[in-house]
Amino acid sequence: MIISKHWLNEWVDISAVSGETLLKTLNSIGLEVDSYKEIKIPDTIVVGYVKNKEKHPDADKLNICQVDVGGETLQIVCGAKNVEAGQFVPVALIGTIMPNGLEIKKAKLRGVESCGMICSSGELGMVKINDGILPLDESVGKLKLGLSLNELEIFNDIIIEVDVTANRGDCQSMHGIARELCAALELNFRDNLPYDEGENLLGIGSLGSSLRAEDGVNGWCL
């Protein structure tokens, strides 16, 4: 099962818990960590806005985009099918060292100057979510032109894959894993949980807490 620190943080405040402590705690409560990855976005990958897009005159699969990055407008040649005018996008500026080690340099593509790169989720070191660039909206936070992407909380995350064994059906959800972390780290669930846990929800814990003795019951039998 794949979880993230950012997502867990919606259930329980683990903002002050280091990645190392989180890994050790998961392993100690029987949720073996199979893989661990920190998302680290370089400072020079910023929020941009595609003001204009036109076809490259000498390449059918390339577009020439005018991208506002706050202090200036950059011309960027982009081959992604889903790039469109009016989008907010992640832009790697000249000099950026990408997570895969690639350095972004000024270049000419089929004779047209390109000053930066509009990024996909995979190029940012994240899970690939489509075959093109990663359009941004305010679901990731308040967008401001020129803002470093790593200032948005969702782009500072830890992705963890845990091996949930067949006997731990209670941990096959974010809620279940968050509950175990609460107990192990002596923390409390947040007050504004994604949903209210009522007595009538299924689950052996809820069922057990609702059992009541009836008058006239003098013993137990199997």
mmCIF file of C-alpha atoms in Angstrom:
data_model
loop_
_atom_site.group_PDB
_atom_site.id
_atom_site.type_symbol
_atom_site.label_atom_id
_atom_site.label_comp_id
_atom_site.label_asym_id
_atom_site.label_seq_id
_atom_site.Cartn_x
_atom_site.Cartn_y
_atom_site.Cartn_z
ATOM 1 C CA MET A 1 0.000 0.000 0.000
ATOM 2 C CA ILE A 2 1.328 3.452 -0.928
ATOM 3 C CA ILE A 3 0.889 6.277 1.566
ATOM 4 C CA SER A 4 2.296 9.790 1.863
ATOM 5 C CA LYS A 5 3.209 11.964 4.816
ATOM 6 C CA HIS A 6 1.137 14.824 3.410
ATOM 7 C CA TRP A 7 -1.961 12.628 3.198
ATOM 8 C CA LEU A 8 -1.437 11.157 6.663
ATOM 9 C CA ASN A 9 -1.083 14.702 7.977
ATOM 10 C CA GLU A 10 -4.734 15.311 7.076
ATOM 11 C CA TRP A 11 -5.670 12.802 9.798
ATOM 12 C CA VAL A 12 -3.012 13.379 12.446
ATOM 13 C CA ASP A 13 -0.511 16.205 12.884
ATOM 14 C CA ILE A 14 2.837 14.606 12.013
ATOM 15 C CA SER A 15 4.376 17.780 10.578
ATOM 16 C CA ALA A 16 7.066 17.701 13.290
ATOM 17 C CA VAL A 17 7.783 13.968 12.829
ATOM 18 C CA SER A 18 10.896 13.321 10.752
ATOM 19 C CA GLY A 19 10.903 10.871 7.878
ATOM 20 C CA GLU A 20 13.334 8.633 9.761
ATOM 21 C CA THR A 21 11.077 8.523 12.830
ATOM 22 C CA LEU A 22 8.069 7.779 10.643
ATOM 23 C CA LEU A 23 9.846 4.833 8.998
ATOM 24 C CA LYS A 24 11.075 3.399 12.298
ATOM 25 C CA THR A 25 7.614 3.721 13.821
ATOM 26 C CA LEU A 26 5.868 1.982 10.925
ATOM 27 C CA ASN A 27 8.337 -0.908 11.060
ATOM 28 C CA SER A 28 7.981 -1.178 14.850
ATOM 29 C CA ILE A 29 4.185 -1.595 14.661
ATOM 30 C CA GLY A 30 4.355 -4.350 12.068
ATOM 31 C CA LEU A 31 3.853 -2.248 8.927
ATOM 32 C CA GLU A 32 7.032 -3.119 7.076
ATOM 33 C CA VAL A 33 8.339 -0.344 4.829
ATOM 34 C CA ASP A 34 9.114 -1.644 1.327
ATOM 35 C CA SER A 35 10.213 1.662 -0.214
ATOM 36 C CA TYR A 36 10.734 5.283 0.766
ATOM 37 C CA LYS A 37 11.131 8.369 -1.414
ATOM 38 C CA GLU A 38 11.411 12.046 -0.549
ATOM 39 C CA ILE A 39 10.094 14.511 -3.119
ATOM 40 C CA LYS A 40 12.614 17.352 -3.372
ATOM 41 C CA ILE A 41 11.734 20.065 -5.877
ATOM 42 C CA PRO A 42 14.602 22.470 -6.748
ATOM 43 C CA ASP A 43 14.085 26.128 -5.790
ATOM 44 C CA THR A 44 14.330 27.161 -9.447
ATOM 45 C CA ILE A 45 11.232 25.248 -10.540
ATOM 46 C CA VAL A 46 8.511 27.867 -10.286
ATOM 47 C CA VAL A 47 4.845 28.491 -11.016
ATOM 48 C CA GLY A 48 4.313 29.846 -14.533
ATOM 49 C CA TYR A 49 1.338 30.808 -16.661
ATOM 50 C CA VAL A 50 1.043 29.940 -20.362
ATOM 51 C CA LYS A 51 -0.020 33.212 -22.003
ATOM 52 C CA ASN A 52 0.137 31.994 -25.575
ATOM 53 C CA LYS A 53 0.728 28.832 -27.608
ATOM 54 C CA GLU A 54 1.400 28.469 -31.306
ATOM 55 C CA LYS A 55 2.598 25.637 -33.511
ATOM 56 C CA HIS A 56 6.290 25.390 -34.271
ATOM 57 C CA PRO A 57 6.744 26.302 -37.953
ATOM 58 C CA ASP A 58 9.153 23.413 -38.617
ATOM 59 C CA ALA A 59 7.936 20.640 -36.275
ATOM 60 C CA ASP A 60 4.430 19.178 -36.130
ATOM 61 C CA LYS A 61 4.796 17.885 -32.566
ATOM 62 C CA LEU A 62 6.286 21.039 -31.002
ATOM 63 C CA ASN A 63 4.604 24.184 -29.710
ATOM 64 C CA ILE A 64 6.087 27.590 -28.969
ATOM 65 C CA CYS A 65 4.762 28.899 -25.642
ATOM 66 C CA GLN A 66 5.047 32.321 -24.028
ATOM 67 C CA VAL A 67 5.167 31.653 -20.294
ATOM 68 C CA ASP A 68 4.887 34.300 -17.565
ATOM 69 C CA VAL A 69 7.010 33.356 -14.541
ATOM 70 C CA GLY A 70 6.354 36.493 -12.521
ATOM 71 C CA GLY A 71 9.206 38.820 -13.353
ATOM 72 C CA GLU A 72 9.481 38.008 -17.056
ATOM 73 C CA THR A 73 7.906 36.125 -19.924
ATOM 74 C CA LEU A 74 9.918 33.210 -21.293
ATOM 75 C CA GLN A 75 9.702 31.578 -24.675
ATOM 76 C CA ILE A 76 9.633 27.813 -24.177
ATOM 77 C CA VAL A 77 9.348 25.159 -26.859
ATOM 78 C CA CYS A 78 7.217 22.293 -25.549
ATOM 79 C CA GLY A 79 6.351 18.937 -27.083
ATOM 80 C CA ALA A 80 3.575 17.954 -24.655
ATOM 81 C CA LYS A 81 0.196 17.318 -26.265
ATOM 82 C CA ASN A 82 -1.747 18.748 -23.323
ATOM 83 C CA VAL A 83 -0.083 22.165 -23.044
ATOM 84 C CA GLU A 84 -2.595 24.975 -23.580
ATOM 85 C CA ALA A 85 -2.795 28.739 -23.209
ATOM 86 C CA GLY A 86 -4.421 29.685 -19.905
ATOM 87 C CA GLN A 87 -2.730 26.974 -17.838
ATOM 88 C CA PHE A 88 -0.674 27.364 -14.682
ATOM 89 C CA VAL A 89 2.337 25.083 -15.051
ATOM 90 C CA PRO A 90 5.615 24.142 -13.305
ATOM 91 C CA VAL A 91 8.548 25.780 -15.111
ATOM 92 C CA ALA A 92 12.208 24.814 -14.693
ATOM 93 C CA LEU A 93 14.315 27.924 -15.192
ATOM 94 C CA ILE A 94 17.701 28.043 -16.921
ATOM 95 C CA GLY A 95 20.346 26.527 -14.635
ATOM 96 C CA THR A 96 17.960 24.167 -12.818
ATOM 97 C CA ILE A 97 19.348 20.741 -11.962
ATOM 98 C CA MET A 98 16.396 18.403 -12.301
ATOM 99 C CA PRO A 99 15.802 15.487 -9.864
ATOM 100 C CA ASN A 100 17.131 13.099 -12.552
ATOM 101 C CA GLY A 101 20.366 15.127 -12.865
ATOM 102 C CA LEU A 102 19.513 16.920 -16.131
ATOM 103 C CA GLU A 103 20.631 20.564 -16.262
ATOM 104 C CA ILE A 104 18.241 22.974 -17.972
ATOM 105 C CA LYS A 105 20.066 25.156 -20.479
ATOM 106 C CA LYS A 106 19.053 27.679 -23.114
ATOM 107 C CA ALA A 107 18.601 25.753 -26.339
ATOM 108 C CA LYS A 108 17.370 25.968 -29.914
ATOM 109 C CA LEU A 109 14.821 23.425 -31.055
ATOM 110 C CA ARG A 110 14.442 23.317 -34.826
ATOM 111 C CA GLY A 111 15.783 26.851 -34.989
ATOM 112 C CA VAL A 112 13.551 28.353 -32.268
ATOM 113 C CA GLU A 113 15.070 29.502 -28.977
ATOM 114 C CA SER A 114 13.752 27.837 -25.815
ATOM 115 C CA CYS A 115 14.499 29.319 -22.377
ATOM 116 C CA GLY A 116 13.385 26.768 -19.809
ATOM 117 C CA MET A 117 11.185 23.695 -19.583
ATOM 118 C CA ILE A 118 7.523 23.132 -18.737
ATOM 119 C CA CYS A 119 7.582 20.038 -16.506
ATOM 120 C CA SER A 120 5.650 16.802 -16.220
ATOM 121 C CA SER A 121 5.038 15.092 -12.873
ATOM 122 C CA GLY A 122 7.686 12.478 -13.720
ATOM 123 C CA GLU A 123 10.288 15.169 -14.458
ATOM 124 C CA LEU A 124 9.572 16.616 -11.009
ATOM 125 C CA GLY A 125 10.466 13.257 -9.444
ATOM 126 C CA MET A 126 6.849 12.398 -8.692
ATOM 127 C CA VAL A 127 4.592 9.573 -9.838
ATOM 128 C CA LYS A 128 3.719 9.822 -13.533
ATOM 129 C CA ILE A 129 0.059 10.815 -13.793
ATOM 130 C CA ASN A 130 -0.301 11.481 -17.532
ATOM 131 C CA ASP A 131 1.636 11.591 -20.809
ATOM 132 C CA GLY A 132 2.193 15.332 -20.754
ATOM 133 C CA ILE A 133 2.965 18.292 -18.541
ATOM 134 C CA LEU A 134 1.493 18.737 -15.055
ATOM 135 C CA PRO A 135 -1.184 21.484 -15.118
ATOM 136 C CA LEU A 136 -1.519 23.235 -11.749
ATOM 137 C CA ASP A 137 -4.650 24.470 -10.005
ATOM 138 C CA GLU A 138 -5.417 25.806 -6.541
ATOM 139 C CA SER A 139 -6.021 22.319 -5.179
ATOM 140 C CA VAL A 140 -2.227 22.275 -4.597
ATOM 141 C CA GLY A 141 -2.289 25.634 -2.791
ATOM 142 C CA LYS A 142 -2.463 29.330 -3.640
ATOM 143 C CA LEU A 143 -0.724 29.855 -6.976
ATOM 144 C CA LYS A 144 1.502 32.886 -7.427
ATOM 145 C CA LEU A 145 3.583 33.494 -10.528
ATOM 146 C CA GLY A 146 7.279 32.922 -9.847
ATOM 147 C CA LEU A 147 6.626 31.057 -6.581
ATOM 148 C CA SER A 148 9.018 28.153 -6.043
ATOM 149 C CA LEU A 149 7.028 24.955 -6.278
ATOM 150 C CA ASN A 150 8.703 23.623 -3.131
ATOM 151 C CA GLU A 151 6.927 26.330 -1.098
ATOM 152 C CA LEU A 152 3.656 24.476 -1.697
ATOM 153 C CA GLU A 153 3.232 21.817 0.984
ATOM 154 C CA ILE A 154 2.089 19.092 -1.372
ATOM 155 C CA PHE A 155 5.411 19.265 -3.227
ATOM 156 C CA ASN A 156 7.359 18.602 -0.026
ATOM 157 C CA ASP A 157 6.277 15.068 0.668
ATOM 158 C CA ILE A 158 7.486 11.601 1.576
ATOM 159 C CA ILE A 159 6.088 8.660 -0.388
ATOM 160 C CA ILE A 160 6.140 5.348 1.487
ATOM 161 C CA GLU A 161 5.129 1.887 0.367
ATOM 162 C CA VAL A 162 4.203 -0.431 3.226
ATOM 163 C CA ASP A 163 3.609 -4.169 3.160
ATOM 164 C CA VAL A 164 0.219 -4.717 4.782
ATOM 165 C CA THR A 165 -0.136 -8.411 5.616
ATOM 166 C CA ALA A 166 -3.416 -10.300 5.232
ATOM 167 C CA ASN A 167 -4.103 -10.233 8.978
ATOM 168 C CA ARG A 168 -3.958 -6.402 9.105
ATOM 169 C CA GLY A 169 -7.114 -5.514 7.247
ATOM 170 C CA ASP A 170 -7.505 -2.662 9.726
ATOM 171 C CA CYS A 171 -4.496 -0.967 8.115
ATOM 172 C CA GLN A 172 -5.583 -1.160 4.496
ATOM 173 C CA SER A 173 -6.618 2.502 4.530
ATOM 174 C CA MET A 174 -5.104 5.877 5.395
ATOM 175 C CA HIS A 175 -7.473 6.077 8.379
ATOM 176 C CA GLY A 176 -6.258 2.745 9.732
ATOM 177 C CA ILE A 177 -2.562 3.575 9.401
ATOM 178 C CA ALA A 178 -3.118 7.037 10.901
ATOM 179 C CA ARG A 179 -4.900 5.415 13.870
ATOM 180 C CA GLU A 180 -1.915 3.103 14.491
ATOM 181 C CA LEU A 181 0.507 6.034 14.284
ATOM 182 C CA CYS A 182 -1.610 7.963 16.801
ATOM 183 C CA ALA A 183 -1.193 5.144 19.308
ATOM 184 C CA ALA A 184 2.512 4.585 18.615
ATOM 185 C CA LEU A 185 3.475 8.281 18.692
ATOM 186 C CA GLU A 186 0.998 9.241 21.449
ATOM 187 C CA LEU A 187 -0.798 11.729 19.223
ATOM 188 C CA ASN A 188 -4.482 12.540 18.692
ATOM 189 C CA PHE A 189 -6.592 12.610 15.562
ATOM 190 C CA ARG A 190 -7.201 16.076 14.189
ATOM 191 C CA ASP A 191 -10.473 17.753 15.175
ATOM 192 C CA ASN A 192 -11.460 18.315 11.522
ATOM 193 C CA LEU A 193 -11.274 14.727 10.276
ATOM 194 C CA PRO A 194 -12.327 14.014 6.667
ATOM 195 C CA TYR A 195 -15.427 12.335 8.100
ATOM 196 C CA ASP A 196 -17.049 11.801 11.482
ATOM 197 C CA GLU A 197 -16.624 8.330 12.917
ATOM 198 C CA GLY A 198 -19.986 7.336 14.365
ATOM 199 C CA GLU A 199 -21.107 4.278 16.296
ATOM 200 C CA ASN A 200 -22.891 2.775 13.321
ATOM 201 C CA LEU A 201 -19.827 2.516 11.100
ATOM 202 C CA LEU A 202 -18.689 -1.027 10.408
ATOM 203 C CA GLY A 203 -15.558 -2.212 12.174
ATOM 204 C CA ILE A 204 -14.869 -4.483 15.082
ATOM 205 C CA GLY A 205 -13.583 -1.594 17.206
ATOM 206 C CA SER A 206 -16.849 0.314 16.831
ATOM 207 C CA LEU A 207 -18.884 -2.820 17.430
ATOM 208 C CA GLY A 208 -16.998 -3.718 20.581
ATOM 209 C CA SER A 209 -17.396 -0.272 22.108
ATOM 210 C CA SER A 210 -21.180 -0.466 21.624
ATOM 211 C CA LEU A 211 -21.838 -3.720 23.521
ATOM 212 C CA ARG A 212 -24.039 -3.278 26.572
ATOM 213 C CA ALA A 213 -25.105 -5.718 29.273
ATOM 214 C CA GLU A 214 -28.848 -6.306 29.438
ATOM 215 C CA ASP A 215 -30.813 -6.662 32.684
ATOM 216 C CA GLY A 216 -31.224 -10.264 33.674
ATOM 217 C CA VAL A 217 -28.063 -11.568 32.090
ATOM 218 C CA ASN A 218 -26.368 -13.646 34.784
ATOM 219 C CA GLY A 219 -23.527 -15.229 32.846
ATOM 220 C CA TRP A 220 -21.929 -16.014 29.521
ATOM 221 C CA CYS A 221 -22.184 -19.147 27.468
ATOM 222 C CA LEU A 222 -20.407 -20.212 24.291
#
